[in-house]
XYZ file of C-alpha atoms in Angstrom:
364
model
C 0.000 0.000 0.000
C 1.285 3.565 -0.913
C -0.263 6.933 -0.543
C -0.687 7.613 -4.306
C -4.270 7.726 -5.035
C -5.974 4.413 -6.586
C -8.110 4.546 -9.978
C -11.390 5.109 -7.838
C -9.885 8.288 -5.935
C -8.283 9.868 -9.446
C -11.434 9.537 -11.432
C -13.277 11.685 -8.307
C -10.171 14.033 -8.766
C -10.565 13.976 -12.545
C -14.188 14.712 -12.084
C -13.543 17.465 -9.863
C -11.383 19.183 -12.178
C -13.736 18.853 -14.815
C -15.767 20.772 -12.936
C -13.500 23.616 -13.011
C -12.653 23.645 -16.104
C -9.205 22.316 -15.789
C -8.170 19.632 -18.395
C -7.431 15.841 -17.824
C -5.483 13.333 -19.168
C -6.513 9.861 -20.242
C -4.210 7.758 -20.631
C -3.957 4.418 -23.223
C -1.901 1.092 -22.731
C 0.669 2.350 -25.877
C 1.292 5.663 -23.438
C -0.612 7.675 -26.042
C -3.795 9.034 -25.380
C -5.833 12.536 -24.829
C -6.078 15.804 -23.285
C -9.969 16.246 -22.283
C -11.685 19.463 -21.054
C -15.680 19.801 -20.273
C -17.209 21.541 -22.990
C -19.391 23.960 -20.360
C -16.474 24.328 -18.345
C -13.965 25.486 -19.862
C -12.400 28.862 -20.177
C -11.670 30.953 -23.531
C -7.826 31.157 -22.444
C -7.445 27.378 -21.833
C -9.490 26.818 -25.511
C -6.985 29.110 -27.168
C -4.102 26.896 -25.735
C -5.625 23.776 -26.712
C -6.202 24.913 -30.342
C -2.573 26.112 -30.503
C -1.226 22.704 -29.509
C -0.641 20.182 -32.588
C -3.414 17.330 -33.202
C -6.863 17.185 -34.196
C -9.266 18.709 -31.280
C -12.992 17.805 -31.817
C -15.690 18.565 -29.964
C -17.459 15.636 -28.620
C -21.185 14.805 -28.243
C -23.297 12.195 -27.923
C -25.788 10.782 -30.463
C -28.958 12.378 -28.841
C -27.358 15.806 -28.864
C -26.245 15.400 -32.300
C -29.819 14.106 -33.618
C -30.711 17.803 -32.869
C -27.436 19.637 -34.305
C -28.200 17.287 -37.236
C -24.791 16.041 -37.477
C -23.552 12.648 -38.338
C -22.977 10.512 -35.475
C -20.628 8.116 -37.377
C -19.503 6.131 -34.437
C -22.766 5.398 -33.093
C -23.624 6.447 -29.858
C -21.206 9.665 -30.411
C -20.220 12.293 -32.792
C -17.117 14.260 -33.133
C -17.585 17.311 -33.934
C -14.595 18.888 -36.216
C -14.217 22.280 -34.718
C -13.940 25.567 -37.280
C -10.766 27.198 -37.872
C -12.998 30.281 -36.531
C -14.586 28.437 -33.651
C -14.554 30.244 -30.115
C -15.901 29.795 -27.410
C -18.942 30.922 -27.759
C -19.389 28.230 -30.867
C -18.460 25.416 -28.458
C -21.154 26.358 -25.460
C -23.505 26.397 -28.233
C -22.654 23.279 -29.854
C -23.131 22.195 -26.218
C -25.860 24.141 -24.709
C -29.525 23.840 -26.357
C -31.007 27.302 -24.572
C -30.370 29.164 -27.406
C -31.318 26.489 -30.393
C -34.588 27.860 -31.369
C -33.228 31.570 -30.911
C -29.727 30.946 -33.242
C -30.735 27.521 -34.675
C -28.135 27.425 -37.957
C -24.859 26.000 -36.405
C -23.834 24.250 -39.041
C -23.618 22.395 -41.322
C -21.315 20.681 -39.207
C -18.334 18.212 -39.737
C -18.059 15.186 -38.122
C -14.975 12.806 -37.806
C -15.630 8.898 -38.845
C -12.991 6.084 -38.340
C -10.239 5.892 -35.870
C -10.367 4.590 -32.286
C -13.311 6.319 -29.613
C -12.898 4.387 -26.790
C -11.186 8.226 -25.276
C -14.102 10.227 -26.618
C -16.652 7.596 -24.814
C -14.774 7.481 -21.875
C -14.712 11.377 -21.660
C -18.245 11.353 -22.239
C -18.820 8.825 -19.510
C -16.591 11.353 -16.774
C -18.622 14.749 -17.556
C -21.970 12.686 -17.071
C -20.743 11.629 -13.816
C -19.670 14.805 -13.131
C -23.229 16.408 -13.784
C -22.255 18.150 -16.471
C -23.115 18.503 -19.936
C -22.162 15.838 -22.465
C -19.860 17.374 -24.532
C -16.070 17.322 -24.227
C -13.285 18.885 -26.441
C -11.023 16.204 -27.038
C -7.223 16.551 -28.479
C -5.172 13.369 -29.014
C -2.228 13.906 -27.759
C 1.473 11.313 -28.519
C 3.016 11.228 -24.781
C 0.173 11.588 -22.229
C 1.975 10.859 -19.238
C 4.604 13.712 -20.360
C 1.601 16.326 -21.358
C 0.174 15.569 -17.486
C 3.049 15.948 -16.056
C 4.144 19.042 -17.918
C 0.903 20.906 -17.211
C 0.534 19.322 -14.054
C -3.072 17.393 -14.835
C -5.130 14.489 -13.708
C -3.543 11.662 -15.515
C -6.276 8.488 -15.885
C -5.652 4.930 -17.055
C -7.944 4.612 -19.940
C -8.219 0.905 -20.226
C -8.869 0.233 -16.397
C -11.220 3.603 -16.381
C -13.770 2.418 -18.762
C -14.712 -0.590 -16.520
C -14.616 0.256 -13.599
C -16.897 3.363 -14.040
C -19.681 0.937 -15.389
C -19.280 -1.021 -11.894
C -21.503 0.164 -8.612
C -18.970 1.877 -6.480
C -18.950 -0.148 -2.829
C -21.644 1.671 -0.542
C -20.065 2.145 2.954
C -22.370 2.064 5.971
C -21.799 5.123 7.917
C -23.962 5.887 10.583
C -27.771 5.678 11.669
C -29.786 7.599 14.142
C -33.634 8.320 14.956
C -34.894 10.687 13.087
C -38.763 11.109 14.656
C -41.262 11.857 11.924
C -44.269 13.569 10.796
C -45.138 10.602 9.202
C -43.797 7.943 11.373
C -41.736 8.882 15.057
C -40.139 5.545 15.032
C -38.053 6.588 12.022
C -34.026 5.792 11.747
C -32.163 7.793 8.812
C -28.946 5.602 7.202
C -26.577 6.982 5.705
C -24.408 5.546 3.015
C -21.500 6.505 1.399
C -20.371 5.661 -2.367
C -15.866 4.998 -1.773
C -15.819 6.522 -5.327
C -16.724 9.449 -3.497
C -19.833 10.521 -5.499
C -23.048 11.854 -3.441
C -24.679 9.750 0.008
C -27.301 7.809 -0.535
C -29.915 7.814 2.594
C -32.263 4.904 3.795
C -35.393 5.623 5.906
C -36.359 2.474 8.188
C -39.780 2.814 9.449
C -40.500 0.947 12.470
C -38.453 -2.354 12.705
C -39.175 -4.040 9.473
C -38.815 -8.242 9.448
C -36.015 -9.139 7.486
C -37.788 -12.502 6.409
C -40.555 -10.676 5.072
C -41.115 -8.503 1.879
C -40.789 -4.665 2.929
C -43.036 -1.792 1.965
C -40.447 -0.202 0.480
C -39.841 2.846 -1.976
C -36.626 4.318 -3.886
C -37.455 8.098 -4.258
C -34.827 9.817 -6.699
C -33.962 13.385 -4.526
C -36.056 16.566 -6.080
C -35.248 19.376 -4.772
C -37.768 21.289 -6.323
C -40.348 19.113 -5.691
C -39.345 17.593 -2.597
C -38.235 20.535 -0.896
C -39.888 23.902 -2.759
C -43.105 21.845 -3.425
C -42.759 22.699 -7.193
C -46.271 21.300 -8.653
C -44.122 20.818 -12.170
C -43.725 17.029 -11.031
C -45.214 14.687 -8.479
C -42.147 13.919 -6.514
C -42.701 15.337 -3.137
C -46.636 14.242 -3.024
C -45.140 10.651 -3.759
C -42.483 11.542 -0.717
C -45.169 12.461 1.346
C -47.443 9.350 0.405
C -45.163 6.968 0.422
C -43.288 7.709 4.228
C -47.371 8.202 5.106
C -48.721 4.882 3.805
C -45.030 3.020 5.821
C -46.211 5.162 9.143
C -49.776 3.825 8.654
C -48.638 0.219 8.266
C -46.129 0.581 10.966
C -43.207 -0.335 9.111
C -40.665 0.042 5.546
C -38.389 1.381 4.112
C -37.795 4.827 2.179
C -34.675 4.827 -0.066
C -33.693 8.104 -1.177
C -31.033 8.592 -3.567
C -28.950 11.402 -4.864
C -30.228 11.436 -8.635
C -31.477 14.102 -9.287
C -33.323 15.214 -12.120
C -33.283 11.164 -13.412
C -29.464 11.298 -12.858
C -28.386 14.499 -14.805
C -28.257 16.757 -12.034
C -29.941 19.816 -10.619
C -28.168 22.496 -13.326
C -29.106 20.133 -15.873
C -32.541 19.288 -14.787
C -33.078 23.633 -15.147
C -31.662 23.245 -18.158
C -34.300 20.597 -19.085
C -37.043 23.010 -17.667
C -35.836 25.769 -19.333
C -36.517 23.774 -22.657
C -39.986 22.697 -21.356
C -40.637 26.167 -21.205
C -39.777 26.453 -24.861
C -42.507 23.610 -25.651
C -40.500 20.542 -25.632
C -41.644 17.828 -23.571
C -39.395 15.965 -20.695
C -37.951 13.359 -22.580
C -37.558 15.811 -25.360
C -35.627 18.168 -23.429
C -32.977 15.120 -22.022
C -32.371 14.582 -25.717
C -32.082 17.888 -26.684
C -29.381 18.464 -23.379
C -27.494 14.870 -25.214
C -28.830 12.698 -22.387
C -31.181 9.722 -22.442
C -34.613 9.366 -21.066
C -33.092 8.356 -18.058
C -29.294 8.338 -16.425
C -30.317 6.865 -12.839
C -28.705 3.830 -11.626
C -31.263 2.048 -10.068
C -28.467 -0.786 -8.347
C -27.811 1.907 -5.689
C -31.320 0.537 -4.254
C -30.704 -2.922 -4.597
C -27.333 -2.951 -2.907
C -28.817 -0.160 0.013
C -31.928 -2.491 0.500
C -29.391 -6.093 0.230
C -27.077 -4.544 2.662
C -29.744 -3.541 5.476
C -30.525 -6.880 4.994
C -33.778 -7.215 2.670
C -34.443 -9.566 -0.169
C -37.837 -9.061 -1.221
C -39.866 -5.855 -1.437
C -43.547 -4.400 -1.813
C -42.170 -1.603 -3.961
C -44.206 1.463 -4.042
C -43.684 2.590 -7.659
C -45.417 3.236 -10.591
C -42.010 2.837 -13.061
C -41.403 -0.820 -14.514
C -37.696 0.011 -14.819
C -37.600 0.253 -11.217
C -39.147 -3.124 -10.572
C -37.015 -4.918 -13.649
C -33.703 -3.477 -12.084
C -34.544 -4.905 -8.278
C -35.202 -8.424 -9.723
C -31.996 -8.208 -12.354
C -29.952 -7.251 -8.802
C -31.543 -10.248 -6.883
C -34.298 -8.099 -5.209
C -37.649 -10.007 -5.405
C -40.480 -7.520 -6.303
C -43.661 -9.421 -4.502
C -46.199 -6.589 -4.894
C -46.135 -3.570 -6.892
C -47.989 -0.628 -4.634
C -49.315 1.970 -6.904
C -48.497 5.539 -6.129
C -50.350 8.055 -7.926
C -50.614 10.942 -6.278
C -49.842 14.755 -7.163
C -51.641 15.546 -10.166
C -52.329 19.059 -11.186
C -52.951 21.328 -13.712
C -49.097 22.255 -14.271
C -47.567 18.634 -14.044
C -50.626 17.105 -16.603
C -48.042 17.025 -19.527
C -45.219 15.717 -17.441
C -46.970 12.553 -15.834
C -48.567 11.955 -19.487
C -45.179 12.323 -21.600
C -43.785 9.611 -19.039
C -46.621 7.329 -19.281
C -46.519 7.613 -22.876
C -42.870 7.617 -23.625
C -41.199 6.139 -20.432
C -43.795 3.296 -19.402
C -45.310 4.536 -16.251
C -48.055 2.875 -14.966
C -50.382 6.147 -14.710
């Protein structure tokens, strides 16, 4: 054991950087590999040194977000954007950014790349995801990565080790638990559980004292802040909060997972964005695709492990999304009852609950 950081610990420092703005390095077996900077993030001085270094830098996006742009995605699920000898960075937030499609909607035509290895450009798509930011990345190939991060000082990553192990659930660490009394239920106890890849809690509710041997009334409630906390009436998340920690007081027992995924997994800037778009008349899923995410980015195995580790194997889940039932049972979760939730309905959230009925297979 040494104090370097491990794979887990440099990918949450790459993602942090992102974040800022600040470039990474990605690294392949052959010692070649790619300098990678957040589209949203990054800075018109660090763009005009990354278009004075040699090599091809394309912008990258994924298939959804070039469906709009109408640009080829030649490599399937991405497209690489070949940047204009003219392009700023004003050109690369909107190649990025939707807000202003409808307002400025001729960005192109636009050139995309086709051949060549993308296993860099997927990966860097994979990072700003996970660090809630948009998909797009500028992405320069680069002959000596470990010499380019070390020269400029950056987060070098092992590509080939990367790609893997950010499609694996990060271990959840138990942390602590303590009664919480509720509204709802006063024999509450709040869990808290930490990701080691050190992305966002997750928290457990435990009504009561649920048996172990039995299915649990249980629920996994994405966190909405909006809804949940301002009691936005654009969705029906807090209603179904409400409900569903109301129906486990009134039974006496369950469990309440509640998971940091907010706005399906896209995050809280993103999810505005999304709004922002609704505004503009496009519907949810519209919006996601629009933003170059899919329908939805949750990871629903955060509930299976939280439930498998406080020691549950069968649930009575309190859901109205198939996804979330097909996801317990693929983890080893039996789902013995489906409990309907439909609560919240109003004259703003109409659209909303019928676009995911429609398009996303609730069971409205």
């Amino acid at each position: 054991m040494t104090l370097a950081p491990d794979l887990g610990e440099l990918l949450a420092r790459a993602r942090a950087d992102l974040r800022m703005g600040v470039p990474v390095v990605l690294r392949t077996a052959s010692g070649a590999g790619a300098l990678v900077v957040a589209a949203e993030t990054v800075s018109a001085a660090r763009l005009a040194v990354l278009r004075a270094l040699p090599g091809d830098l394309d912008l990258t996006v994924t298939a959804r977000r070039a469906e709009t742009l109408k640009a080829r995605a030649y490599d399937g699920d991405l497209a690489r954007v070949i940047l204009p000898q003219d392009a700023g960075l004003e050109w690369v937030q909107a190649i990025a950014d939707p807000a202003d499609d409808l307002a400025k909607p001729m960005k192109g035509p636009l050139a995309t790349r086709r051949g060549g290895d993308t296993g860099l450009h997927r990966l860097a798509i994979t990072l700003v995801k996970s660090a809630r930011l948009l998909p797009a990345t500028l992405v320069l190939p680069v002959a000596e990565a470990t010499q380019s991060a070390a020269a400029e000082q950056l987060t070098l990553v092992d590509a080939d080790p990367a790609g893997p192990y950010m499609l694996t659930l990060a271990r959840l660490d138990h942390v602590v638990s303590a009664k919480v009394p509720l509204r709802a239920a006063q024999n509450a106890r709040l869990h808290i559980f930490r990701p080691e890849d050190g992305s966002d809690e997750h928290y457990a509710i435990e009504i009561g004292r649920p048996d172990r041997s039995l299915p649990v009334l249980s629920r996994l409630h994405s966190a909405c802040f909006t809804g949940d906390l301002l009691g936005s009436l654009k969705c029906d998340c807090g209603p179904q909060l409400n409900a569903a920690l109301a129906q486990m007081g009134a039974e006496g027992s369950g469990v309440l997972l509640y998971l940091n995924q907010e706005g399906r997994g896209i995050g809280l800037a993103n999810k505005m964005r999304a709004y922002a778009l609704q505004d503009q008349g496009f519907d949810t899923v519209e919006a996601n695709h629009r933003l170059g995410f899919e329908d939805d980015e949750r990871d629903f195995r955060l509930g299976a492990e939280i439930l498998r580790k406080m020691g549950f194997g069968a649930v009575r889940l309190l859901t109205n999304n198939p996804a979330k039932m097909a996801m317990m049972e693929r983890c080893g979760i039996t789902v013995a009852e489906r409990v309907p939730l439909k609560v919240g309905e109003n004259a703003f959230n109409e659209r909303y609950l019928a676009t995911k009925a429609a398009k996303s297979g609730h069971l409205l």
